[in-house]
XYZ file of C-alpha atoms in Angstrom:
494
model
C 0.000 0.000 0.000
C 2.836 2.368 0.882
C 4.600 1.596 -2.401
C 1.446 2.224 -4.402
C 0.817 5.520 -2.594
C 4.378 6.640 -3.201
C 4.155 5.800 -6.901
C 0.814 7.546 -7.178
C 2.178 10.665 -5.516
C 5.252 10.610 -7.714
C 3.118 10.262 -10.831
C 0.866 13.102 -9.701
C 3.905 15.312 -9.086
C 5.237 14.477 -12.526
C 1.901 15.284 -14.180
C 1.724 18.601 -12.301
C 5.265 19.439 -13.375
C 4.496 18.662 -17.012
C 1.303 20.700 -16.855
C 3.235 23.605 -15.368
C 5.858 23.444 -18.112
C 3.161 23.295 -20.773
C 1.423 26.319 -19.277
C 4.696 28.240 -19.095
C 5.668 27.436 -22.658
C 2.140 28.099 -23.906
C 2.208 31.534 -22.347
C 5.652 32.160 -23.833
C 4.450 31.249 -27.315
C 1.390 33.397 -26.855
C 3.534 36.340 -25.754
C 5.636 35.932 -28.906
C 2.626 36.034 -31.202
C 2.570 39.019 -33.563
C -0.875 40.573 -33.666
C -0.005 42.525 -36.801
C 3.065 44.130 -38.325
C 2.710 47.843 -39.124
C 1.497 48.317 -42.685
C 1.018 44.629 -43.429
C -1.826 43.380 -45.617
C -4.368 41.045 -44.060
C -3.258 37.412 -44.003
C -4.671 34.173 -42.673
C -1.514 32.682 -41.165
C 0.031 33.319 -37.755
C 3.372 35.015 -37.088
C 5.599 34.874 -34.023
C 8.849 36.566 -33.068
C 10.945 37.059 -29.988
C 13.928 35.709 -28.117
C 15.307 32.415 -26.959
C 17.928 32.778 -24.237
C 20.832 30.427 -24.810
C 22.957 31.637 -21.875
C 21.162 33.002 -18.824
C 24.259 34.328 -17.061
C 25.392 36.470 -19.980
C 21.891 36.987 -21.326
C 22.914 35.644 -24.708
C 19.640 35.758 -26.606
C 18.919 34.852 -30.215
C 16.087 36.564 -32.061
C 13.754 34.605 -34.324
C 10.890 35.322 -36.698
C 8.485 32.471 -37.400
C 5.664 32.366 -39.940
C 3.343 29.407 -40.147
C 2.389 27.946 -43.487
C -0.394 29.723 -45.354
C -2.560 26.598 -45.521
C -2.777 23.677 -43.086
C 0.406 24.366 -41.099
C -0.113 21.190 -39.047
C 0.669 19.072 -42.125
C 3.613 21.128 -43.389
C 7.295 20.680 -42.458
C 9.382 23.083 -40.406
C 12.185 24.873 -42.274
C 15.001 26.770 -40.569
C 16.538 29.500 -42.748
C 20.000 30.928 -42.068
C 21.674 33.768 -43.905
C 25.414 34.011 -44.126
C 27.839 36.897 -44.101
C 29.138 35.814 -41.709
C 27.192 38.165 -39.487
C 24.153 39.056 -41.581
C 20.489 38.966 -40.698
C 18.096 36.180 -41.631
C 15.254 38.515 -40.696
C 16.213 41.460 -42.890
C 17.707 39.441 -45.710
C 15.938 36.088 -45.892
C 12.537 37.046 -44.493
C 12.104 40.610 -45.768
C 14.130 40.531 -48.979
C 13.975 36.972 -50.249
C 11.506 34.250 -49.338
C 9.387 35.620 -46.489
C 5.712 36.620 -46.759
C 6.294 40.393 -46.943
C 8.633 42.971 -48.420
C 8.883 46.579 -47.240
C 7.752 49.215 -49.688
C 7.776 52.730 -48.326
C 5.690 52.844 -45.143
C 3.923 49.537 -45.744
C 4.536 45.858 -46.401
C 3.488 44.166 -49.630
C 2.810 40.465 -50.075
C 5.402 38.233 -51.617
C 3.349 35.964 -53.880
C 6.130 33.397 -53.871
C 6.794 33.245 -50.155
C 8.178 29.929 -49.009
C 5.526 29.714 -46.300
C 3.229 28.575 -49.085
C 4.985 25.226 -48.691
C 6.376 25.192 -45.150
C 6.445 26.705 -41.690
C 9.392 29.100 -41.945
C 11.716 29.887 -39.038
C 14.275 32.691 -39.525
C 17.096 32.954 -36.986
C 19.402 35.929 -36.456
C 22.661 34.268 -35.492
C 25.191 34.536 -33.897
C 24.579 37.032 -31.073
C 25.409 40.519 -32.274
C 23.518 39.995 -35.528
C 20.319 41.975 -36.024
C 18.230 41.959 -32.857
C 20.165 39.081 -31.260
C 22.279 40.295 -28.368
C 24.359 39.598 -25.279
C 24.874 41.816 -22.253
C 28.517 40.680 -22.198
C 30.467 42.268 -25.042
C 33.023 39.424 -24.997
C 30.339 37.318 -26.673
C 30.978 39.321 -29.843
C 34.752 38.730 -29.878
C 36.616 36.106 -31.923
C 33.371 34.403 -32.883
C 33.815 31.487 -35.240
C 31.985 28.599 -36.855
C 32.201 26.447 -33.721
C 30.412 29.051 -31.640
C 27.668 29.546 -34.166
C 26.961 25.826 -34.457
C 28.275 24.226 -31.276
C 26.473 21.388 -29.560
C 24.411 21.115 -26.432
C 25.970 18.034 -24.867
C 28.755 19.072 -22.532
C 30.952 16.102 -23.253
C 30.837 16.763 -26.992
C 31.525 20.453 -26.475
C 34.535 19.603 -24.325
C 36.011 17.467 -27.096
C 35.399 20.159 -29.706
C 36.816 22.855 -27.445
C 39.991 20.883 -26.712
C 40.490 20.373 -30.428
C 39.729 24.029 -31.114
C 42.212 25.258 -28.514
C 44.911 22.848 -29.723
C 44.598 23.386 -33.460
C 43.250 26.885 -33.806
C 44.473 30.075 -32.287
C 44.499 32.866 -29.802
C 42.533 34.082 -26.866
C 39.758 31.501 -26.911
C 39.570 31.200 -23.120
C 36.365 33.158 -22.853
C 34.753 30.966 -25.521
C 34.591 28.192 -22.919
C 31.876 30.115 -21.099
C 29.382 29.932 -23.912
C 30.688 27.541 -26.553
C 27.920 25.036 -25.807
C 25.248 27.598 -26.622
C 23.993 28.549 -29.996
C 21.915 27.253 -32.814
C 21.409 23.760 -31.425
C 20.497 25.108 -27.984
C 18.206 27.636 -29.644
C 16.313 24.909 -31.471
C 15.979 22.713 -28.404
C 14.539 25.600 -26.406
C 12.438 26.830 -29.291
C 10.759 23.420 -29.317
C 9.762 24.077 -25.699
C 7.917 27.157 -26.901
C 6.407 25.298 -29.837
C 6.148 21.648 -28.750
C 3.786 20.863 -31.623
C 6.797 21.159 -33.974
C 9.142 18.941 -31.998
C 8.637 15.821 -34.118
C 7.791 17.610 -37.341
C 9.861 16.981 -40.469
C 12.737 19.485 -40.266
C 14.771 20.962 -43.109
C 17.641 23.448 -42.832
C 18.261 25.911 -45.642
C 20.485 28.907 -46.197
C 22.864 30.615 -48.552
C 26.381 31.965 -48.929
C 28.329 31.546 -45.661
C 25.483 29.343 -44.460
C 27.445 26.779 -46.472
C 29.370 26.600 -43.178
C 26.512 27.129 -40.718
C 24.038 24.602 -42.140
C 26.221 21.483 -42.592
C 27.868 22.020 -39.209
C 24.523 22.386 -37.467
C 23.101 19.336 -39.261
C 26.096 17.265 -38.199
C 25.609 18.289 -34.561
C 21.934 17.377 -34.769
C 22.868 13.870 -35.870
C 25.341 13.609 -32.989
C 22.741 14.854 -30.523
C 20.144 12.397 -31.794
C 22.408 9.506 -30.784
C 21.731 10.417 -27.157
C 18.238 11.815 -27.471
C 16.030 11.677 -30.555
C 14.920 15.263 -30.898
C 15.559 16.463 -34.435
C 13.617 14.876 -37.278
C 16.088 16.135 -39.876
C 14.951 15.351 -43.422
C 17.361 17.340 -45.577
C 19.463 20.454 -46.137
C 19.549 22.901 -49.052
C 22.457 25.283 -49.683
C 22.242 28.246 -52.038
C 25.437 29.595 -53.643
C 27.308 28.240 -50.615
C 30.905 28.533 -49.484
C 31.901 24.873 -49.279
C 35.567 24.767 -50.228
C 37.482 28.018 -50.174
C 39.889 27.658 -53.095
C 37.479 25.971 -55.525
C 34.616 28.370 -54.789
C 36.658 31.560 -54.852
C 38.872 30.718 -57.797
C 35.831 30.024 -59.961
C 35.342 33.773 -60.067
C 38.026 34.385 -62.690
C 36.436 32.108 -65.295
C 32.992 33.509 -64.491
C 34.199 37.101 -65.021
C 35.971 36.201 -68.242
C 33.147 34.082 -69.719
C 30.639 36.877 -69.018
C 32.827 39.498 -70.636
C 33.642 41.372 -67.424
C 37.423 41.116 -67.764
C 39.894 40.990 -70.650
C 41.918 38.007 -71.812
C 45.117 39.447 -70.325
C 43.495 40.153 -66.955
C 41.999 36.654 -66.913
C 45.463 35.229 -67.432
C 46.856 37.294 -64.537
C 43.882 36.390 -62.343
C 44.539 32.679 -62.827
C 48.330 32.608 -62.764
C 49.877 35.655 -61.106
C 47.439 35.990 -58.197
C 44.187 34.068 -57.931
C 41.266 35.177 -55.782
C 41.755 32.718 -52.913
C 45.331 33.918 -52.502
C 44.199 37.544 -52.489
C 41.498 36.930 -49.851
C 43.905 34.958 -47.660
C 46.401 37.809 -47.811
C 43.686 40.391 -47.250
C 42.398 38.838 -44.024
C 45.941 38.399 -42.726
C 46.706 42.043 -43.442
C 49.526 41.141 -45.814
C 48.326 41.919 -49.345
C 51.338 41.630 -51.642
C 52.056 44.348 -54.241
C 51.565 41.673 -56.916
C 48.059 40.722 -55.758
C 47.187 44.349 -55.192
C 48.016 45.181 -58.828
C 46.016 42.239 -60.154
C 42.949 43.011 -58.045
C 43.049 46.690 -58.942
C 42.982 45.716 -62.604
C 40.133 43.239 -62.031
C 38.130 45.849 -60.120
C 38.720 48.486 -62.769
C 37.500 46.253 -65.582
C 34.515 44.733 -63.767
C 33.471 48.230 -62.622
C 31.884 49.241 -59.343
C 28.665 49.823 -61.276
C 28.142 46.095 -61.822
C 26.741 44.134 -58.890
C 28.947 41.095 -58.404
C 26.037 39.169 -56.850
C 24.101 39.415 -60.112
C 26.110 40.620 -63.064
C 23.009 41.152 -65.220
C 21.051 43.521 -62.975
C 21.464 47.246 -62.514
C 23.104 48.180 -59.230
C 20.113 49.836 -57.590
C 17.810 46.877 -58.226
C 20.168 44.089 -57.454
C 21.974 44.752 -54.214
C 19.388 43.561 -51.691
C 22.062 42.131 -49.406
C 25.233 43.489 -47.972
C 25.834 40.038 -46.504
C 28.473 38.972 -48.998
C 30.609 42.065 -48.689
C 32.525 40.219 -45.979
C 33.517 37.396 -48.326
C 34.049 39.976 -51.052
C 36.662 42.220 -49.397
C 37.695 44.390 -52.306
C 34.149 45.730 -52.448
C 33.757 46.774 -48.814
C 34.005 50.446 -49.608
C 31.462 50.326 -52.379
C 27.895 51.464 -51.960
C 25.628 48.427 -51.678
C 21.912 48.642 -52.448
C 20.146 51.937 -52.332
C 16.771 50.321 -52.924
C 15.424 47.173 -51.288
C 17.987 47.044 -48.526
C 17.327 50.632 -47.544
C 13.598 49.914 -47.416
C 14.263 47.023 -45.034
C 16.654 48.991 -42.834
C 14.213 51.873 -42.539
C 11.309 49.564 -41.749
C 13.087 47.509 -39.085
C 14.406 50.631 -37.368
C 10.909 51.969 -36.768
C 9.902 51.869 -33.098
C 6.405 50.626 -33.879
C 7.841 47.783 -35.957
C 10.279 46.777 -33.229
C 7.456 46.818 -30.697
C 5.296 44.617 -32.920
C 8.215 42.192 -33.341
C 8.912 42.134 -29.586
C 12.448 43.186 -30.529
C 14.903 45.427 -28.765
C 18.260 46.964 -29.537
C 20.984 46.118 -27.033
C 24.475 47.558 -27.436
C 23.657 49.186 -30.775
C 21.652 52.238 -31.762
C 20.273 50.911 -35.022
C 19.358 47.583 -36.546
C 21.698 46.750 -39.428
C 21.591 44.191 -42.230
C 25.049 42.964 -41.281
C 26.569 43.308 -37.834
C 29.157 45.999 -37.213
C 29.920 44.821 -33.662
C 30.587 41.151 -34.347
C 34.247 40.149 -34.564
C 33.909 37.003 -36.642
C 36.998 34.897 -37.242
C 37.046 35.400 -40.998
C 39.831 32.888 -41.564
C 37.164 30.248 -40.882
C 36.416 30.818 -44.568
C 39.359 28.562 -45.323
C 37.908 25.603 -43.408
C 36.242 23.285 -45.952
C 32.736 22.029 -45.181
C 32.247 19.873 -48.265
C 33.508 16.877 -46.255
C 30.786 17.522 -43.661
C 28.259 17.522 -46.497
C 29.653 14.126 -47.462
C 29.187 12.809 -43.924
C 25.564 13.954 -43.989
C 24.940 12.103 -47.242
C 26.523 8.990 -45.721
C 24.147 9.381 -42.782
C 21.198 9.332 -45.184
C 20.419 13.066 -45.159
C 19.404 14.392 -48.611
C 21.466 17.389 -49.724
C 20.654 19.955 -52.394
C 23.231 22.488 -53.568
C 21.748 25.157 -55.824
C 23.220 28.149 -57.613
C 21.824 31.352 -58.970
C 23.643 31.301 -62.300
C 24.324 35.055 -62.469
C 26.317 35.156 -59.231
C 30.039 35.805 -59.558
C 30.717 35.758 -55.796
C 30.207 31.991 -55.392
C 29.825 30.922 -59.037
C 27.889 27.851 -60.129
C 30.980 26.299 -61.710
C 32.725 25.896 -58.366
C 29.652 24.446 -56.674
C 28.994 22.042 -59.545
C 32.626 20.876 -59.469
C 32.502 20.243 -55.727
C 29.222 18.317 -55.855
C 30.396 16.162 -58.752
C 33.699 15.455 -57.008
C 31.885 14.532 -53.796
C 29.570 12.150 -55.671
C 32.603 10.390 -57.128
C 34.250 10.121 -53.708
C 31.078 8.634 -52.231
C 30.614 6.255 -55.154
C 27.226 7.715 -56.074
C 26.016 7.067 -59.585
C 24.090 9.638 -61.575
C 20.377 8.972 -61.150
C 19.142 12.077 -62.989
C 21.454 13.049 -65.879
C 22.280 16.707 -66.327
C 19.188 18.269 -67.891
C 16.945 21.318 -67.925
C 14.057 21.727 -65.512
C 10.961 23.857 -65.993
C 8.901 26.336 -64.060
C 5.774 27.337 -65.929
C 6.582 27.156 -69.630
C 10.161 28.354 -69.322
C 13.448 26.712 -68.441
C 13.976 27.230 -64.722
C 17.552 25.965 -64.735
C 19.616 22.785 -64.965
C 19.968 19.881 -62.571
C 21.826 16.653 -61.899
C 21.158 14.101 -59.150
C 23.485 11.474 -57.677
C 22.237 8.384 -55.877
C 18.827 10.008 -55.336
C 20.305 11.776 -52.311
C 22.820 14.392 -53.524
C 21.560 17.026 -55.969
C 22.877 20.029 -57.816
C 20.675 22.590 -59.538
C 20.988 26.006 -61.107
C 18.303 28.664 -61.060
C 18.294 30.396 -64.409
C 18.687 34.165 -64.242
C 19.096 34.180 -60.451
C 21.525 36.098 -58.301
C 23.491 35.167 -55.208
C 20.161 35.680 -53.423
C 18.096 33.507 -55.743
C 14.657 33.876 -54.071
C 14.909 37.653 -54.486
C 15.772 37.745 -58.158
C 13.906 34.623 -59.338
C 11.113 34.037 -56.796
C 8.904 31.743 -58.928
C 11.740 29.457 -59.957
C 13.160 29.408 -56.437
C 9.788 28.404 -55.001
C 9.494 25.546 -57.493
C 12.966 24.329 -56.517
C 12.060 24.597 -52.833
C 8.774 22.714 -53.279
C 10.456 19.870 -55.163
C 13.158 19.649 -52.520
C 10.662 19.366 -49.660
C 8.639 16.733 -51.482
C 11.712 14.738 -52.486
C 10.618 14.838 -56.112
C 12.678 15.462 -59.275
C 12.465 18.958 -60.711
C 9.910 19.118 -63.558
C 11.379 18.005 -66.878
C 8.314 18.985 -68.940
C 5.703 21.704 -68.810
């Protein structure tokens, strides 16, 4: 009788505790609900935004914006979107300039007909702290931030191993990283699921572009490691747009792209591929040791390509095309150039309005204005040189479908480098071609080209698209996204 009473009491206590947690998290989710964004058109789906604290002591808090699917969100997957930079905003870039439901236009928001929340529940994360509305009350959180911090794991034992490796192999002054290395995107997701428990076992996809070619594979790998101890993440695939995957291959594809598109002369192309290639220049630039030889070559390249051509889409006029300043960090010779005087300015103005920040439950901490790309974050830019294509390979081996796609007008991370890396990886993994290189259609026009290996590793181009493909080719990008989520081949007829 005593044993039964004790078990009953213990069960009752457990039920009460669970009920309490559910009430707490329910109230948190409700407090994060957006009643309406200033100037937005009427919509039928729900929006949420707010903070998830990933380190209580230092008040390291990551800001998110979440929009449920337009129709039947309970049956749709969850998609996490990450922008790159490193240090640029998934809210201002991904959500408000690319594939979110709205785009700023003057004082109001207009609907994006090709928003990705037509197909999925979209979660946009401003990461790491110091980006956008994400913040820490300890300024050391912004110093010497690298890939490991952005994507480190939750399990302490795993973090210890990674930290020991990091301190042994890497570099300087990482002592303070120990205090928060185990916090970031993985911790965010775990705690976000507490706010939204209905999404905990939902099919999960991670997508992103540019430097997210580092963020996304690293995070996916940590999810797989975490799942060995506790099955939490129902990861179904990753998609990478114009991603940095292997420094030399990606960056040195620029010379051929410039030359083949008529942006540089034959003689400059020869210098750019023999005297000083782009990966060498960037390596010297970030080490503060640009040689006179590389300086001369890059000056000639810059003169011929012209500051009036947007390197992220060589076919668009500069005012229309800029959208993002995110890639200026991986594009160092352009830092001083004016980037976007149109869409980006609209976004900056909108997100700096007090009424907008109030509606988003956002606050500025340590900065006076919201910015597209962080000016307080000291990211370890030499992390660019760390290849992530091998991590992509490990994900494929683990059975995670991977899509690499390229806007074919981008000269920053050209399609030729990405295609080379995917093909090489397929060979290394022994994957046979299951969909031969061919065109795919959106509507009655060619949307791009695609090739699939082993029905698990895919490469696709988006015809006429920029570095930020959903901005410049929204219809074609949505078709690619839909096919990816459904695990279906891209349309080969119309």
